[in-house]
Short mmCIF file of C-alpha atoms in Angstrom, two decimals:
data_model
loop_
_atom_site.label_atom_id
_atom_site.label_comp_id
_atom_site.label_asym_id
_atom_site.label_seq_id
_atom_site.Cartn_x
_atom_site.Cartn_y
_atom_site.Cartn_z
CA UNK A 1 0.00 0.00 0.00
CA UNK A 2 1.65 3.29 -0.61
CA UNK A 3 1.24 5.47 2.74
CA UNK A 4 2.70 7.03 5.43
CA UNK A 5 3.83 4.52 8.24
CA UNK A 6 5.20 5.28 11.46
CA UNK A 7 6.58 2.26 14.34
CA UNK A 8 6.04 2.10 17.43
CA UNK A 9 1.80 2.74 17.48
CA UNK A 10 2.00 3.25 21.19
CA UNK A 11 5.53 3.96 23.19
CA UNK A 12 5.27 3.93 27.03
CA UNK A 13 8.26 4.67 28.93
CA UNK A 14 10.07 6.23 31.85
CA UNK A 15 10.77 10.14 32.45
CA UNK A 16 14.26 10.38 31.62
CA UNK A 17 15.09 7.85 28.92
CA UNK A 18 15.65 8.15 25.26
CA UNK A 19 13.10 7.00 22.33
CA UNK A 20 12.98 6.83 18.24
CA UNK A 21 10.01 7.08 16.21
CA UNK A 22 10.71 6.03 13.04
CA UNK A 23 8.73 7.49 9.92
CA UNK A 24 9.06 6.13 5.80
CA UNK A 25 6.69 7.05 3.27
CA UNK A 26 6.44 5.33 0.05
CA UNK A 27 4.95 8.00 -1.61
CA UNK A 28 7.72 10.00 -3.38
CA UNK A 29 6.84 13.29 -1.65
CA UNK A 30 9.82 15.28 -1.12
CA UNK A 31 8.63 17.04 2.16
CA UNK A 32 8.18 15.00 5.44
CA UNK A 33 7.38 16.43 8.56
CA UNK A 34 6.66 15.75 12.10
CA UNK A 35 3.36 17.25 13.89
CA UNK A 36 2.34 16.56 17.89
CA UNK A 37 -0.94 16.80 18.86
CA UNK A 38 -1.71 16.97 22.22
CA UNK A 39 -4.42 16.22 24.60
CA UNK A 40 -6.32 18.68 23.80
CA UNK A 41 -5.87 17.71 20.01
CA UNK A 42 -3.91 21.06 19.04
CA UNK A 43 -1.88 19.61 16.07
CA UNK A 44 1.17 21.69 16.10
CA UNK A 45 4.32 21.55 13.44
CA UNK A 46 7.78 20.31 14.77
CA UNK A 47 10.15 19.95 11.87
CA UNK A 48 9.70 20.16 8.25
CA UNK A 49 12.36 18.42 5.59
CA UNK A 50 12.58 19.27 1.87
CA UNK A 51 14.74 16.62 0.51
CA UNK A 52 16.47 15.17 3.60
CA UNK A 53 17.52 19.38 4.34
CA UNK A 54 16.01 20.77 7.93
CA UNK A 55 13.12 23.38 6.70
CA UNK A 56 11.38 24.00 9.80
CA UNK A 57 12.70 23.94 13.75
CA UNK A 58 9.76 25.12 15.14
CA UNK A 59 11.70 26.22 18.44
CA UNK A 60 11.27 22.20 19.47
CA UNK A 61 13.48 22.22 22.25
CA UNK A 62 16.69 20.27 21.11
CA UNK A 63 15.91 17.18 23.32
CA UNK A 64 14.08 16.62 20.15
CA UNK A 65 16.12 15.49 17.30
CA UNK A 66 15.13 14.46 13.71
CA UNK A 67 16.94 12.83 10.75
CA UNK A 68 16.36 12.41 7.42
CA UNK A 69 18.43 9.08 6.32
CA UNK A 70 16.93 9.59 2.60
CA UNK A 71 13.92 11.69 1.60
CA UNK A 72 11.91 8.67 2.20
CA UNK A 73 12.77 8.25 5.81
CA UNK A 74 11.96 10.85 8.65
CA UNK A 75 12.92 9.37 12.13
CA UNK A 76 12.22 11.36 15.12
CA UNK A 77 15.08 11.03 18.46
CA UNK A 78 13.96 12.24 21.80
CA UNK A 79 16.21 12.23 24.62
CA UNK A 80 15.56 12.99 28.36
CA UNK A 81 11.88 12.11 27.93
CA UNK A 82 9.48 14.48 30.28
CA UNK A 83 5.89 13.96 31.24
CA UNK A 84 4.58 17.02 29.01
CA UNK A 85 6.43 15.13 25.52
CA UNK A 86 2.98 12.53 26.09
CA UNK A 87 0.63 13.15 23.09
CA UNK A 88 0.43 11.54 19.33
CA UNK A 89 3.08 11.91 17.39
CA UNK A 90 2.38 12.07 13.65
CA UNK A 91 4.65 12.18 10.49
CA UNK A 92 2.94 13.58 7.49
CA UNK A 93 4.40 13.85 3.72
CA UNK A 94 3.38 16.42 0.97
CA UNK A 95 4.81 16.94 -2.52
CA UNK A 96 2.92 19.57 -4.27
CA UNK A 97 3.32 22.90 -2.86
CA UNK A 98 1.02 23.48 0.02
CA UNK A 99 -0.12 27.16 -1.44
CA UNK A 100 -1.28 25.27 -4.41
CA UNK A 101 -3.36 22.21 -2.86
CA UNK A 102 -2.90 22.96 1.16
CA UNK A 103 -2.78 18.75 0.97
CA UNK A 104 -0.46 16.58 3.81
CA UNK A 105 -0.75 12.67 3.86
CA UNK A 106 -0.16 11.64 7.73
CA UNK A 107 0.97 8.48 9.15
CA UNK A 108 -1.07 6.46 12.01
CA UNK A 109 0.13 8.54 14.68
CA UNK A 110 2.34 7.20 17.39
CA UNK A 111 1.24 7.47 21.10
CA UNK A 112 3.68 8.25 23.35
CA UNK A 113 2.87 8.10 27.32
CA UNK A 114 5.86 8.94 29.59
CA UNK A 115 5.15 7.84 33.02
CA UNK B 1 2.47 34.31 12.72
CA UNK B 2 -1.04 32.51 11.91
CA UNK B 3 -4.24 32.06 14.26
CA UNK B 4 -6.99 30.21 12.94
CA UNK B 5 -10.11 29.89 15.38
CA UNK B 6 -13.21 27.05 15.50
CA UNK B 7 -16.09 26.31 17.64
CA UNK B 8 -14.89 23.79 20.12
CA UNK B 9 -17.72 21.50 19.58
CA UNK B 10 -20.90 20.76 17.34
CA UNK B 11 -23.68 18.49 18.14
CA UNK B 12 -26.44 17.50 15.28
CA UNK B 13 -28.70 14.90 14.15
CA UNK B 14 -28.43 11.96 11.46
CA UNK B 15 -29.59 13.52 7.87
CA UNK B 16 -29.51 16.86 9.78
CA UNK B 17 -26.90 19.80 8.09
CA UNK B 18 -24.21 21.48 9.88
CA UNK B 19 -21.90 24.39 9.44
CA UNK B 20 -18.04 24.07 10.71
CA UNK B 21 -16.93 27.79 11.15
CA UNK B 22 -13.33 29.35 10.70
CA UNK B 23 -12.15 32.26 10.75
CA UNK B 24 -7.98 33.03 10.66
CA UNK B 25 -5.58 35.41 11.17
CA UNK B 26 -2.49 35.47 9.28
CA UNK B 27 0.08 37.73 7.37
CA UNK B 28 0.04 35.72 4.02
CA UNK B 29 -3.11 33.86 3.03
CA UNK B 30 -2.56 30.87 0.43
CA UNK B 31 -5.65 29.29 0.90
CA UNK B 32 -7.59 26.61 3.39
CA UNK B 33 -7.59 23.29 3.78
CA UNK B 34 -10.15 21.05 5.81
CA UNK B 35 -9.29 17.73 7.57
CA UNK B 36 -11.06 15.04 9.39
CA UNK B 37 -9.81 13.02 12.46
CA UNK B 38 -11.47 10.30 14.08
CA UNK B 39 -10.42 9.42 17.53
CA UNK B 40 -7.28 7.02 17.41
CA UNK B 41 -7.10 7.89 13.97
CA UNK B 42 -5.03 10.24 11.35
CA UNK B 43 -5.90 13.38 9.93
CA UNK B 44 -7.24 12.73 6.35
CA UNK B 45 -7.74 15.58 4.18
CA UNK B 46 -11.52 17.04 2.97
CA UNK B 47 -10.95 19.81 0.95
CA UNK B 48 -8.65 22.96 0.20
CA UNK B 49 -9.92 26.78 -0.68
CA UNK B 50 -7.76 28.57 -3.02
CA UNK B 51 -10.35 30.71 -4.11
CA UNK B 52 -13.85 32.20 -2.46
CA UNK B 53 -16.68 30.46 -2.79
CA UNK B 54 -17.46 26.91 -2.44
CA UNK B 55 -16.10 24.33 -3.17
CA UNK B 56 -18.83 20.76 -3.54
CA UNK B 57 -17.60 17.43 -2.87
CA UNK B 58 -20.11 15.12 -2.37
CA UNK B 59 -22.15 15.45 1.06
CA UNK B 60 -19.23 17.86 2.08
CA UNK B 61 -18.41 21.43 0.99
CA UNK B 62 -16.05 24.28 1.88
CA UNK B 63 -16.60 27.70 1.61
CA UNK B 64 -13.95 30.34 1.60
CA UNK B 65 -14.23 34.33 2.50
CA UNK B 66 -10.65 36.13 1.69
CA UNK B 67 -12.24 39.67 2.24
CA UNK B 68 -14.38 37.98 5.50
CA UNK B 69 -10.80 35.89 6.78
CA UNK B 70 -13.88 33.61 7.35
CA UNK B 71 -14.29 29.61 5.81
CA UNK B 72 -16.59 26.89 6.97
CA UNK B 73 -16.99 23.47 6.28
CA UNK B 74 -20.71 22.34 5.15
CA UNK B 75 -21.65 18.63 5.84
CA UNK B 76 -25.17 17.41 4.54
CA UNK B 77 -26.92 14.50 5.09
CA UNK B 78 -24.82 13.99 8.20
CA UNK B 79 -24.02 9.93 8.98
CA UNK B 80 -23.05 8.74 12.32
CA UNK B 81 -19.55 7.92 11.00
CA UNK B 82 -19.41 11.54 10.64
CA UNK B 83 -19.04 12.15 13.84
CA UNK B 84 -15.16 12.96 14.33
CA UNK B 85 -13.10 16.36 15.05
CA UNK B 86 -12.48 18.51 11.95
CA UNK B 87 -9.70 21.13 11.11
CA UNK B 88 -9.18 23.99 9.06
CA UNK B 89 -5.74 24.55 7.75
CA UNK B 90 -3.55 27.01 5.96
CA UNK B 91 -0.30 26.82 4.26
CA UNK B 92 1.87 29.55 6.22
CA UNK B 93 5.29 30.50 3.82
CA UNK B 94 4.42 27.57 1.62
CA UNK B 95 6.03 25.45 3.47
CA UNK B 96 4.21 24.07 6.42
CA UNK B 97 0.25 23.81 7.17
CA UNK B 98 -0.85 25.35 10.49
CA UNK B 99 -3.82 23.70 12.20
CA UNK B 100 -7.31 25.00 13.69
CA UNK B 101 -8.09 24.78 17.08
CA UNK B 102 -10.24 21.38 15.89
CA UNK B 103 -14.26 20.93 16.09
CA UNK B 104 -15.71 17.96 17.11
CA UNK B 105 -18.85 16.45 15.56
CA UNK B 106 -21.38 14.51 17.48
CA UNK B 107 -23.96 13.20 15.43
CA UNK B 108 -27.20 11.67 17.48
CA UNK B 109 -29.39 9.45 15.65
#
């Protein structure tokens, strides 16, 4: 099926340790970002990549840490996990230019619960 | 930077019609974008607004107000699966969508 798919689904861990999310779309889009929406389902923009180059840091503090292996591949590092990083994680994809079409494909979402 | 404001929550009847408002905020307007969300599910996008006026796809339609800063979403014939939360959206420097505040649907048979 060509999608968006993100691993783990659901991530519970400890305050204080470190966790991956990894992200590959099979779509050819050339953009892949990473959104978190929170409890009270504000989806808010993280990072943005254009071709495996950092677009957008949207002042994520730098516990977080993305890379971009290939522009297939977004994987998302956190380190020093804290209660408020709970909340979905999602990785989206676009290719046409968002002015023209406004149009992101998102992956399953990956819940993260730090206890 | 962008704002873009919706009613927390609407509440309607199967086969009844309902109007999801937005209205934004921004200093450069591309266009807006709709999305549904069930719960435990991804956003999936609806629709996108380049224009004003409306825009008809199927049961659902968008509507767009430049002059206004003012869009809503217009669901007919609502289904029980239709109950989920829905977002506007707008590109902000091309390069990234920002989110609505979210709506969510009940429909009651």
């Amino acid at each position: 099926d060509t999608a968006v798919s993100q691993t783990p689904k659901y991530l519970v861990t400890q305050m204080g340790n470190d966790k991956s999310i990894k992200c590959e779309q099979n779509l050819g889009h050339d953009t892949m970002y990473w959104y978190k929406q929170d409890s009270k389902k504000f989806l808010k923009i993280m990072f943005s990549y254009n071709n495996k180059e950092l677009i957008i840091n949207e002042t994520v503090p730098n516990r977080f840490s993305p890379k971009s292996p290939d522009k297939a591949h977004l994987n998302l590092h956190i380190n020093s996990l804290e209660l408020g990083d709970s909340a979905v994680y999602f990785c989206a994809s676009s290719q046409d230019s968002l002015a023209v079409r406004g149009l992101v494909f998102f992956g399953p979402g990956t819940r993260l619960t730090v206890l | 930077g962008q704002s873009l404001e919706q009613p927390s929550e609407v509440t309607a009847v199967e086969g009844a019609i309902v109007q999801i408002n937005c209205t934004y905020q921004t200093s450069g307007f591309y266009g807006l974008s709709w999305y549904q969300q069930h719960d435990g599910g991804a956003p999936t996008f609806l629709s996108y607004n380049a224009l004003d006026g409306l825009e008809e796809t199927g049961r659902f339609s968008s509507f767009l107000s430049r002059s206004d800063s003012y869009g809503y979403l217009l669901l007919q014939e609502l289904q029980m699966k239709d109950s989920a939360s829905y977002f506007c959206a707008a590109p902000y420097n091309t390069d990234k969508l920002i989110f609505g505040t979210g709506t969510r649907l009940q429909v009651f048979p």
